[in-house]
PDB file of C-alpha atoms in Angstrom:
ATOM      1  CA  UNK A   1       0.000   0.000   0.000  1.00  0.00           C
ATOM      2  CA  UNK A   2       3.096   2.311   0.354  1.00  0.00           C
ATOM      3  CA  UNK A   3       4.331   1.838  -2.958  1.00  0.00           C
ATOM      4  CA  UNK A   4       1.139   2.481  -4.144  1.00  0.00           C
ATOM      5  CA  UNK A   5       0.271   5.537  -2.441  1.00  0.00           C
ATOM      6  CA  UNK A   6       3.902   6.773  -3.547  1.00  0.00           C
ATOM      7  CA  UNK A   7       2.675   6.481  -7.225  1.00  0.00           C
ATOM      8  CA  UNK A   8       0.078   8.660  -7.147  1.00  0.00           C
ATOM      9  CA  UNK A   9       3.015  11.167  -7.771  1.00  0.00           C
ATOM     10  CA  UNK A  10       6.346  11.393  -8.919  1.00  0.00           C
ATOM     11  CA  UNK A  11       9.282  10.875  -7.147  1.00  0.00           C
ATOM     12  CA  UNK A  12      10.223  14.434  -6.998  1.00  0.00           C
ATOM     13  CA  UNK A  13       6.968  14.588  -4.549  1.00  0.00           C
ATOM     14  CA  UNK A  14       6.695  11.174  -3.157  1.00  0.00           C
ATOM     15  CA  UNK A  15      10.034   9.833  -2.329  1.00  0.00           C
ATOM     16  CA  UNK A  16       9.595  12.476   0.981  1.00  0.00           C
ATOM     17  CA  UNK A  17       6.164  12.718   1.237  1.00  0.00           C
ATOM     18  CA  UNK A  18       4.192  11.509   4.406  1.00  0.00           C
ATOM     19  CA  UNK A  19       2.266   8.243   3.957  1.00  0.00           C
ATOM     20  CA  UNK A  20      -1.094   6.699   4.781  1.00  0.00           C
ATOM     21  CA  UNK A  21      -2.162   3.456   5.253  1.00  0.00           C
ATOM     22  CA  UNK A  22      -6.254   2.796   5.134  1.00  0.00           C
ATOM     23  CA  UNK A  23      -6.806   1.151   8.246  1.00  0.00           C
ATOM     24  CA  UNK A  24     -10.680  -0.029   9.900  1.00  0.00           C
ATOM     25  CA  UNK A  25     -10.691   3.278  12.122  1.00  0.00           C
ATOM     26  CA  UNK A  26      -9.247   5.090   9.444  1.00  0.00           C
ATOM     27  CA  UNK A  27      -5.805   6.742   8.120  1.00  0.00           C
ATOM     28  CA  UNK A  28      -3.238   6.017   9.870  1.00  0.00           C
ATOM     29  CA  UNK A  29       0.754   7.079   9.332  1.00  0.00           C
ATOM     30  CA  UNK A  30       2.702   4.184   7.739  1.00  0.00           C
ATOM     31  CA  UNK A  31       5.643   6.475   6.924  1.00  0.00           C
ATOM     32  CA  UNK A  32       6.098   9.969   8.646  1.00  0.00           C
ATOM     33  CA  UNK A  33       8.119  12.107   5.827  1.00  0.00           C
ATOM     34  CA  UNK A  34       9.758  15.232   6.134  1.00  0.00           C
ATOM     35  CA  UNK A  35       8.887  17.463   3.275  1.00  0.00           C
ATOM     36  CA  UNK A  36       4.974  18.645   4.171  1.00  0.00           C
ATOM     37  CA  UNK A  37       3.894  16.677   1.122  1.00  0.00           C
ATOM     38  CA  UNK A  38       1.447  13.311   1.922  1.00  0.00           C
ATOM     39  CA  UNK A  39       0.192  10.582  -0.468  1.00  0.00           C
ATOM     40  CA  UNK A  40      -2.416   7.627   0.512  1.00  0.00           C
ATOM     41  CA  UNK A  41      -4.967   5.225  -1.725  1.00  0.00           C
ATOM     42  CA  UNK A  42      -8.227   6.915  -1.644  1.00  0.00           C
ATOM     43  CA  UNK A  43     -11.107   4.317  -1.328  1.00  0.00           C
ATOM     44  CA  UNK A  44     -14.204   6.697  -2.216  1.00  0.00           C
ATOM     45  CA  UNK A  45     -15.692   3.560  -3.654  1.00  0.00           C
ATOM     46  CA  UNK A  46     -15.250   0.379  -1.535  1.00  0.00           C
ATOM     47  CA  UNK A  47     -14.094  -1.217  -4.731  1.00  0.00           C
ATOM     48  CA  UNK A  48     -11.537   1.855  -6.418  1.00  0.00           C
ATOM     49  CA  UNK A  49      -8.044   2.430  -5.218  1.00  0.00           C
ATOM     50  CA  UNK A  50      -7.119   6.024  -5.734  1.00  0.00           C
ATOM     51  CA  UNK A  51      -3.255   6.221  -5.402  1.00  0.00           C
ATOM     52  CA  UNK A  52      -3.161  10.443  -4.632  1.00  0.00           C
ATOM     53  CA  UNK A  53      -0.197  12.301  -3.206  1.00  0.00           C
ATOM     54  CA  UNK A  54      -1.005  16.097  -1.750  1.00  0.00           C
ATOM     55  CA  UNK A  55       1.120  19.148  -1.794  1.00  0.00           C
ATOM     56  CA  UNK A  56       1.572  20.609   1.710  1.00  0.00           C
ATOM     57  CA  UNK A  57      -1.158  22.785   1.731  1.00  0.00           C
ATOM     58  CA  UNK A  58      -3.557  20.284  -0.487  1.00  0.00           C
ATOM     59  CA  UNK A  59      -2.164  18.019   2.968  1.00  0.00           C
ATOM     60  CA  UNK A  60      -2.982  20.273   5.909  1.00  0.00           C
ATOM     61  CA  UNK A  61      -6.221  20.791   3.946  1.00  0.00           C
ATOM     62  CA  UNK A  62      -8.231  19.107   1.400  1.00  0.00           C
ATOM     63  CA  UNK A  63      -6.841  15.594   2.360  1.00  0.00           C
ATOM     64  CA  UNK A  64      -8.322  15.618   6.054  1.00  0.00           C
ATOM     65  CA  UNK A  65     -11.657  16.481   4.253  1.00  0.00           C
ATOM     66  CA  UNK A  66     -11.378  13.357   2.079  1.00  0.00           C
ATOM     67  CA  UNK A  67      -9.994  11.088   5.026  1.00  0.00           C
ATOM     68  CA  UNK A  68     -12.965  11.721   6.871  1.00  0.00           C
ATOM     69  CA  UNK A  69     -15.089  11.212   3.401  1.00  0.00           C
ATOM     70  CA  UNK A  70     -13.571   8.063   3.172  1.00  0.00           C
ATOM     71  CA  UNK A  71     -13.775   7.009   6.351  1.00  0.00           C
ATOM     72  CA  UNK A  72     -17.711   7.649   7.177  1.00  0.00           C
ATOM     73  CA  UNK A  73     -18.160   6.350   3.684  1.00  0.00           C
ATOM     74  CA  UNK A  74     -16.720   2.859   4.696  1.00  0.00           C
ATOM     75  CA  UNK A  75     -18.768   3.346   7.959  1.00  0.00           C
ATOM     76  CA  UNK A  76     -22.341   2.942   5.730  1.00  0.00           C
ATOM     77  CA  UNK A  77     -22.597   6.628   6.215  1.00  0.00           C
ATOM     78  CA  UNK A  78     -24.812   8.363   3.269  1.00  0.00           C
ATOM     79  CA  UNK A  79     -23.338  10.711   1.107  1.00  0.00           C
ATOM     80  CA  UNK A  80     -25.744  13.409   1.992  1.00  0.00           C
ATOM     81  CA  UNK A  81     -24.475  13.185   5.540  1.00  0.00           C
ATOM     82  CA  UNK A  82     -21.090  12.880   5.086  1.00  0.00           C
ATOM     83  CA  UNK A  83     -21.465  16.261   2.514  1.00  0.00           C
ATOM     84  CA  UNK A  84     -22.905  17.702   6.405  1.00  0.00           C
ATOM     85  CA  UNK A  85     -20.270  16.535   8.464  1.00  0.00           C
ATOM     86  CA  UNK A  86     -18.041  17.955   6.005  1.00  0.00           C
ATOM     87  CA  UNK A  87     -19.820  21.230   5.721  1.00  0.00           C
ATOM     88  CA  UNK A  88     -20.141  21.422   9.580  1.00  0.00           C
ATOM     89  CA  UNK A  89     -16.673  20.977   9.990  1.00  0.00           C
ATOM     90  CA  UNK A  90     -15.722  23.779   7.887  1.00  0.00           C
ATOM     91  CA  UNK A  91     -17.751  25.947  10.215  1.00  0.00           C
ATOM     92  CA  UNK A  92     -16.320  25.062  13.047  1.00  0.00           C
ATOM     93  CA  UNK A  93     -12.683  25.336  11.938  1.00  0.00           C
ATOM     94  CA  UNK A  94     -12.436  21.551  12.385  1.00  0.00           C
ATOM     95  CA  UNK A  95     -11.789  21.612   8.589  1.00  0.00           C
ATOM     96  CA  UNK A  96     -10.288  24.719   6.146  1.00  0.00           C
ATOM     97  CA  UNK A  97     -10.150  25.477   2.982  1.00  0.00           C
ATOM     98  CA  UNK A  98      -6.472  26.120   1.189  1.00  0.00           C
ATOM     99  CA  UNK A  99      -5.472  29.330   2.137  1.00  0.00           C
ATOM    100  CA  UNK A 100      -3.004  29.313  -1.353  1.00  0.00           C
ATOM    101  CA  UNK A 101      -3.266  27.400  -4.505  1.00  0.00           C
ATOM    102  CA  UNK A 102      -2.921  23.882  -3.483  1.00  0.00           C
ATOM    103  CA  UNK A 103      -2.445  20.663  -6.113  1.00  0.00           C
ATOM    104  CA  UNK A 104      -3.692  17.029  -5.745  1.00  0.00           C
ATOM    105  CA  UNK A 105      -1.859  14.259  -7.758  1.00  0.00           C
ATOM    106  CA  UNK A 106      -3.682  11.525  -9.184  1.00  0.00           C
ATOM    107  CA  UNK A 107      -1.106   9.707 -11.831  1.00  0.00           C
ATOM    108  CA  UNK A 108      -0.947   6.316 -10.776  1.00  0.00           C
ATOM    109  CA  UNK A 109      -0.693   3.540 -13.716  1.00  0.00           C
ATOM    110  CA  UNK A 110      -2.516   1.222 -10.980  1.00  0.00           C
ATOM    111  CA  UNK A 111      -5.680   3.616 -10.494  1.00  0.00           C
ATOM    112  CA  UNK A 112      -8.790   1.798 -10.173  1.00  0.00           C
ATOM    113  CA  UNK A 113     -11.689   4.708 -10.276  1.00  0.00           C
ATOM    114  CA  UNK A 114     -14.965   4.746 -10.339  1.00  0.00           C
ATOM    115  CA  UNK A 115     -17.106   6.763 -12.272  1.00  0.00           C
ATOM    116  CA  UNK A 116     -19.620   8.928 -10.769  1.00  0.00           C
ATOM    117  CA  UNK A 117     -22.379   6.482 -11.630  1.00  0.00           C
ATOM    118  CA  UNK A 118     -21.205   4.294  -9.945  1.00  0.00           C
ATOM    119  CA  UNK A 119     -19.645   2.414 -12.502  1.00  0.00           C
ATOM    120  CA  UNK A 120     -15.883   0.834 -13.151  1.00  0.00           C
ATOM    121  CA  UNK A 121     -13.976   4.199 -15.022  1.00  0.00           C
ATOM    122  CA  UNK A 122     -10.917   1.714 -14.500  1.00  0.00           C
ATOM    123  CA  UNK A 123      -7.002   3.198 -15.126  1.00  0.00           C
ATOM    124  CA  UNK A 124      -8.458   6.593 -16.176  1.00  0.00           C
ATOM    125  CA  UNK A 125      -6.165   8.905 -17.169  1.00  0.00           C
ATOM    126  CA  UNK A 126      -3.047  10.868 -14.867  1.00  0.00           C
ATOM    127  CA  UNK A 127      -4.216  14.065 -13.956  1.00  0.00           C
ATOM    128  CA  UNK A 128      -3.194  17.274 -11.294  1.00  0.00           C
ATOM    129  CA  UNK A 129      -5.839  18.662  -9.504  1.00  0.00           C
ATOM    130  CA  UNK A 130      -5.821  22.611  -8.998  1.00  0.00           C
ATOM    131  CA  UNK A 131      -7.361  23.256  -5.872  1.00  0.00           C
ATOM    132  CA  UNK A 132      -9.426  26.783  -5.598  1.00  0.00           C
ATOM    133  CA  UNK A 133     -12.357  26.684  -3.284  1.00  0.00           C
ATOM    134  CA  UNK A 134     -15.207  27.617  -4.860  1.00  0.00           C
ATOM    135  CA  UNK A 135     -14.216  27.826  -8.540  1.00  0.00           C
ATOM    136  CA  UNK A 136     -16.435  27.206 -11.599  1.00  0.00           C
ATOM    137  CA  UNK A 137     -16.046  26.533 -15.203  1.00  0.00           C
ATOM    138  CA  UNK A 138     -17.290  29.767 -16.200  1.00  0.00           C
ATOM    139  CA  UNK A 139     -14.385  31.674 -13.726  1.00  0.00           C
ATOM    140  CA  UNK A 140     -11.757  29.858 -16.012  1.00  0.00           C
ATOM    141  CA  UNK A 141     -13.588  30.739 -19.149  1.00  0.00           C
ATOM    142  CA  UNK A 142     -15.351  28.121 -20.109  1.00  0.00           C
ATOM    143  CA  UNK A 143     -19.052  29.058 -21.088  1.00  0.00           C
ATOM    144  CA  UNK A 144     -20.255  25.575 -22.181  1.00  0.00           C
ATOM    145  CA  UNK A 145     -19.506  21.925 -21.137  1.00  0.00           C
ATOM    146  CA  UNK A 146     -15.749  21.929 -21.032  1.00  0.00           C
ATOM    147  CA  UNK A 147     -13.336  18.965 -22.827  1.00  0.00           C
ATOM    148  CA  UNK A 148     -10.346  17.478 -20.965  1.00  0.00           C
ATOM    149  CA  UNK A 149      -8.264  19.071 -23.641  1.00  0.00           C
ATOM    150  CA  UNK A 150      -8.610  22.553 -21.194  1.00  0.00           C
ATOM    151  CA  UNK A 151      -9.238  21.741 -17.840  1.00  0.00           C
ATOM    152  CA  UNK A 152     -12.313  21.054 -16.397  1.00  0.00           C
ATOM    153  CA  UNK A 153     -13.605  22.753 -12.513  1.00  0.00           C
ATOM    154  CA  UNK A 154     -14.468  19.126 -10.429  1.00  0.00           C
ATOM    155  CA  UNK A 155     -16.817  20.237  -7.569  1.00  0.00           C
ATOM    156  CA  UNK A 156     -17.608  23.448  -9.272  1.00  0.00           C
ATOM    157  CA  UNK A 157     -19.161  26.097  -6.867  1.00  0.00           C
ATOM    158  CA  UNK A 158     -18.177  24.041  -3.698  1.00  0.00           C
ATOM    159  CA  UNK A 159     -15.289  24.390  -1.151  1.00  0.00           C
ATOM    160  CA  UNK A 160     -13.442  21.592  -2.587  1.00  0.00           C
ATOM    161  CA  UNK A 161     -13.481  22.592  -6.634  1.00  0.00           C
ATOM    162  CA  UNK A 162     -10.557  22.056  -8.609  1.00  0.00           C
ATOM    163  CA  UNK A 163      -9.455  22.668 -11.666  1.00  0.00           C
ATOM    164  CA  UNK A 164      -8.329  19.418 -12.908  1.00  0.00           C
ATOM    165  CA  UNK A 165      -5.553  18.643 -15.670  1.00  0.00           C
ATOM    166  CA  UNK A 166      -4.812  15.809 -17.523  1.00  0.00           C
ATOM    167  CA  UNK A 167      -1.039  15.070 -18.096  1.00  0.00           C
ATOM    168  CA  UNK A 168       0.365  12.760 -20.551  1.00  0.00           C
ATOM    169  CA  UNK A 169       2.268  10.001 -18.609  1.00  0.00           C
ATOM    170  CA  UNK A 170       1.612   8.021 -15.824  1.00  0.00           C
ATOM    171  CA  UNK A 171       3.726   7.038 -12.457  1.00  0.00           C
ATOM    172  CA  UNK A 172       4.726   3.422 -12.480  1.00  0.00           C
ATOM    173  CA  UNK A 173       4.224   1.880  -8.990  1.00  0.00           C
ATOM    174  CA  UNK A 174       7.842   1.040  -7.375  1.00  0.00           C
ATOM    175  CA  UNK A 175       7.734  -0.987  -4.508  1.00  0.00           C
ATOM    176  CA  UNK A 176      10.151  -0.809  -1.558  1.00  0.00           C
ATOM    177  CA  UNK A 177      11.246   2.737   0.050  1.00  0.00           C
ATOM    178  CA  UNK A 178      12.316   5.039  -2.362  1.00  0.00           C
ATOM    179  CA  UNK A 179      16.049   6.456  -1.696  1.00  0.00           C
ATOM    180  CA  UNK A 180      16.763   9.162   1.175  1.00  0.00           C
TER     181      UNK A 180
END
């Protein structure tokens, strides 16, 4: 699981990042890393792995959202409630947005995704996600339904929107600890 958290990234961010093991009461350090970045496998889906490494302030931010997600999501928890918890945490500081630009990596050749109906998506495609809370489509100039070929805002409108872009290769998973 730590190789494959590590390839959600290159090495450049993942051979010092902090890693995360999915555990049954959640996240839980496997390796503590010393440069502010963190990767783990995001389970959104009981049945995806989601190899995704964070940049520092992606880490301190949008990651403990989506631990939680996945967590109470693995708990039976509905979405709707989860969306809540999440919301109610961001009111009461629990939880903040990214007070900078902040980037999610997502280019693991051993991504198993699902789609958002529910349905096998498979090794999509390695992509960087541009964090911006509350960013739309139509902010980054795009006035109709947007291609991949530009960017397209995930989450548009809602604390966690990105702007995500596709990049041409993916990260091959290495196991064993990368060098120091």
């Amino acid at each position: 699981e730590v190789a494959l958290a590590r390839s959600g990234a290159p090495a450049s961010i993942s051979a010092a990042a902090r890693i995360f093991v999915f555990t049954d009461t959640g996240y839980v350090v496997a390796e503590p890393g010393t440069s502010g970045a963190a990767c783990l496998v995001g389970r959104s889906w009981p049945e995806s792995l989601e190899p995704e490494c964070f940049d520092p302030e992606a880490a301190a931010t949008i990651m403990l959202m989506e631990m939680r997600r996945t967590l109470r999501y693995h708990q039976g928890v509905p979405s709707a409630d989860v969306d809540r918890e999440i919301a109610d945490g961001l009111a009461s500081g629990r939880f903040r947005l990214p007070g900078r630009l902040a980037v999610g990596y997502m280019m693991s050749e051993a991504q198993r995704l699902i789609g958002d109906d529910g349905q096998p998506a498979g090794n999509w495609k390695p992509h960087l996600m541009i964090y911006y809370p509350f960013l739309t489509n139509a902010a980054v100039g795009h006035h109709t339904d947007p291609g991949l070929n530009a960017g397209v805002v995930v989450d548009s409108g809602r604390p966690t929107a990105n702007l995500m872009v596709v990049v041409p290769d993916f990260v091959p998973v290495k196991p064993g600890r990368p060098p120091e």
